[in-house]
């Protein structure tokens, strides 16, 4: 088992993307956090619209990016409500961030006691495979990782 990069960390980070696997991961993370008295950060990654400068460098369009961030956060909050209802004693913090989910979850793991991700693959071959986000998190996480099927 991998030790936490931050020995004082007391939060669980859960990757949430609206999939059934992520829903199972969130439920598992909330149940574990309830037992350990931890907070849960539900992290949703999103990709925004980018415009390029004359030199080819990406430049964010603030109005579109701000609207998209608020939209993704609202979607996430709505998606988290059933988990809040099942675990009212756990502090659940929504966080919608622009970027690649594998990278963002790995960064969030630096100050987490545990990182929880869900995988939704079913079937005999898929059972032994993990998606690109799961592979990235397992290679780059700075804390223990729980993969929930």
XYZ file of C-alpha atoms in Angstrom:
149
model
C 0.000 0.000 0.000
C 1.217 3.471 -0.887
C 1.690 5.928 1.982
C 0.025 9.312 1.814
C 2.258 12.155 0.644
C 0.595 14.358 3.284
C 0.632 12.480 6.591
C -1.808 15.004 8.107
C -4.388 14.498 5.322
C -7.871 13.606 6.521
C -9.922 13.858 3.351
C -10.999 11.361 0.766
C -11.022 12.459 -2.883
C -13.470 10.711 -5.214
C -13.461 11.041 -8.992
C -17.007 11.713 -10.203
C -17.998 11.682 -13.875
C -21.638 10.611 -13.801
C -20.923 6.978 -14.679
C -22.226 3.986 -12.738
C -18.672 3.143 -11.676
C -18.160 6.644 -10.300
C -21.482 6.404 -8.450
C -20.316 3.181 -6.783
C -16.992 4.836 -5.920
C -18.774 7.815 -4.383
C -21.025 5.596 -2.254
C -18.029 3.555 -1.114
C -15.990 6.690 -0.364
C -18.844 8.292 1.594
C -19.423 5.131 3.646
C -15.708 4.877 4.453
C -15.495 8.579 5.316
C -18.465 8.227 7.676
C -16.623 5.509 9.593
C -13.347 7.470 9.735
C -14.823 10.931 10.300
C -13.316 12.331 7.086
C -14.546 14.856 4.558
C -15.080 13.816 0.947
C -14.106 15.946 -2.033
C -16.013 14.951 -5.170
C -13.832 15.981 -8.115
C -15.284 16.382 -11.608
C -12.948 17.226 -14.483
C -14.175 19.142 -17.520
C -12.707 20.470 -20.743
C -13.507 24.027 -21.811
C -13.300 25.925 -25.045
C -9.889 27.307 -25.899
C -8.800 29.881 -28.450
C -5.260 30.152 -29.755
C -3.127 33.286 -29.916
C -1.158 34.232 -33.024
C 1.827 32.271 -31.668
C -0.273 29.095 -31.313
C -0.529 29.184 -27.513
C -3.940 28.238 -26.078
C -5.806 31.078 -24.431
C -8.902 30.522 -22.343
C -12.040 32.468 -23.150
C -12.938 33.675 -19.635
C -16.653 34.204 -20.204
C -17.165 30.764 -21.726
C -14.810 29.121 -19.212
C -16.558 30.779 -16.251
C -19.990 29.766 -17.528
C -18.793 26.214 -18.165
C -17.271 25.965 -14.680
C -20.522 27.102 -13.048
C -22.499 24.708 -15.231
C -20.259 21.719 -14.375
C -20.401 22.598 -10.681
C -24.215 22.761 -10.792
C -24.376 19.387 -12.568
C -22.030 17.911 -9.971
C -24.001 19.311 -7.011
C -27.209 17.848 -8.429
C -25.530 14.494 -9.012
C -24.212 14.407 -5.423
C -27.592 14.919 -3.738
C -28.480 11.206 -3.396
C -25.108 10.593 -1.706
C -25.713 13.513 0.654
C -29.105 12.041 1.521
C -27.595 8.599 2.253
C -24.675 10.019 4.278
C -25.854 13.287 5.886
C -23.121 13.105 8.519
C -20.284 13.358 5.952
C -19.126 16.754 4.707
C -19.228 16.446 0.909
C -17.403 19.157 -1.040
C -18.023 19.437 -4.809
C -15.119 20.557 -6.994
C -15.324 20.996 -10.789
C -11.950 21.636 -12.401
C -10.843 22.230 -15.991
C -8.363 19.629 -17.244
C -7.621 15.951 -17.738
C -9.161 13.779 -14.997
C -6.106 11.546 -14.504
C -3.829 14.525 -13.978
C -6.285 16.421 -11.760
C -6.975 13.411 -9.545
C -3.243 12.782 -9.171
C -2.690 16.409 -8.162
C -5.580 16.222 -5.674
C -4.040 13.076 -4.182
C -1.128 15.118 -2.795
C -3.281 16.270 0.119
C -5.611 13.287 0.455
C -5.666 10.335 2.810
C -7.280 8.238 0.068
C -8.203 8.604 -3.599
C -11.239 6.628 -4.797
C -12.053 5.967 -8.444
C -14.682 3.799 -10.046
C -14.419 1.613 -13.096
C -17.436 0.433 -14.997
C -16.062 -2.234 -17.274
C -17.895 -5.543 -17.141
C -17.224 -8.894 -18.765
C -14.376 -11.428 -18.575
C -11.814 -9.472 -20.625
C -12.734 -6.034 -19.289
C -12.394 -7.238 -15.693
C -8.593 -7.324 -16.031
C -8.320 -4.003 -17.874
C -8.487 -0.489 -16.480
C -9.212 2.694 -18.383
C -6.672 5.426 -19.085
C -7.767 7.558 -16.124
C -7.417 4.637 -13.710
C -4.009 3.744 -15.159
C -2.844 7.356 -14.827
C -4.058 7.625 -11.234
C -2.460 4.322 -10.222
C 0.892 5.425 -11.666
C 0.938 9.022 -10.421
C -1.102 9.181 -7.225
C 0.618 10.447 -4.083
C -1.675 8.560 -1.678
C -3.372 5.163 -1.443
C -5.917 4.492 -4.213
C -9.117 2.454 -3.981
C -10.526 1.190 -7.287
C -14.212 0.365 -6.940
C -15.902 -1.918 -9.486
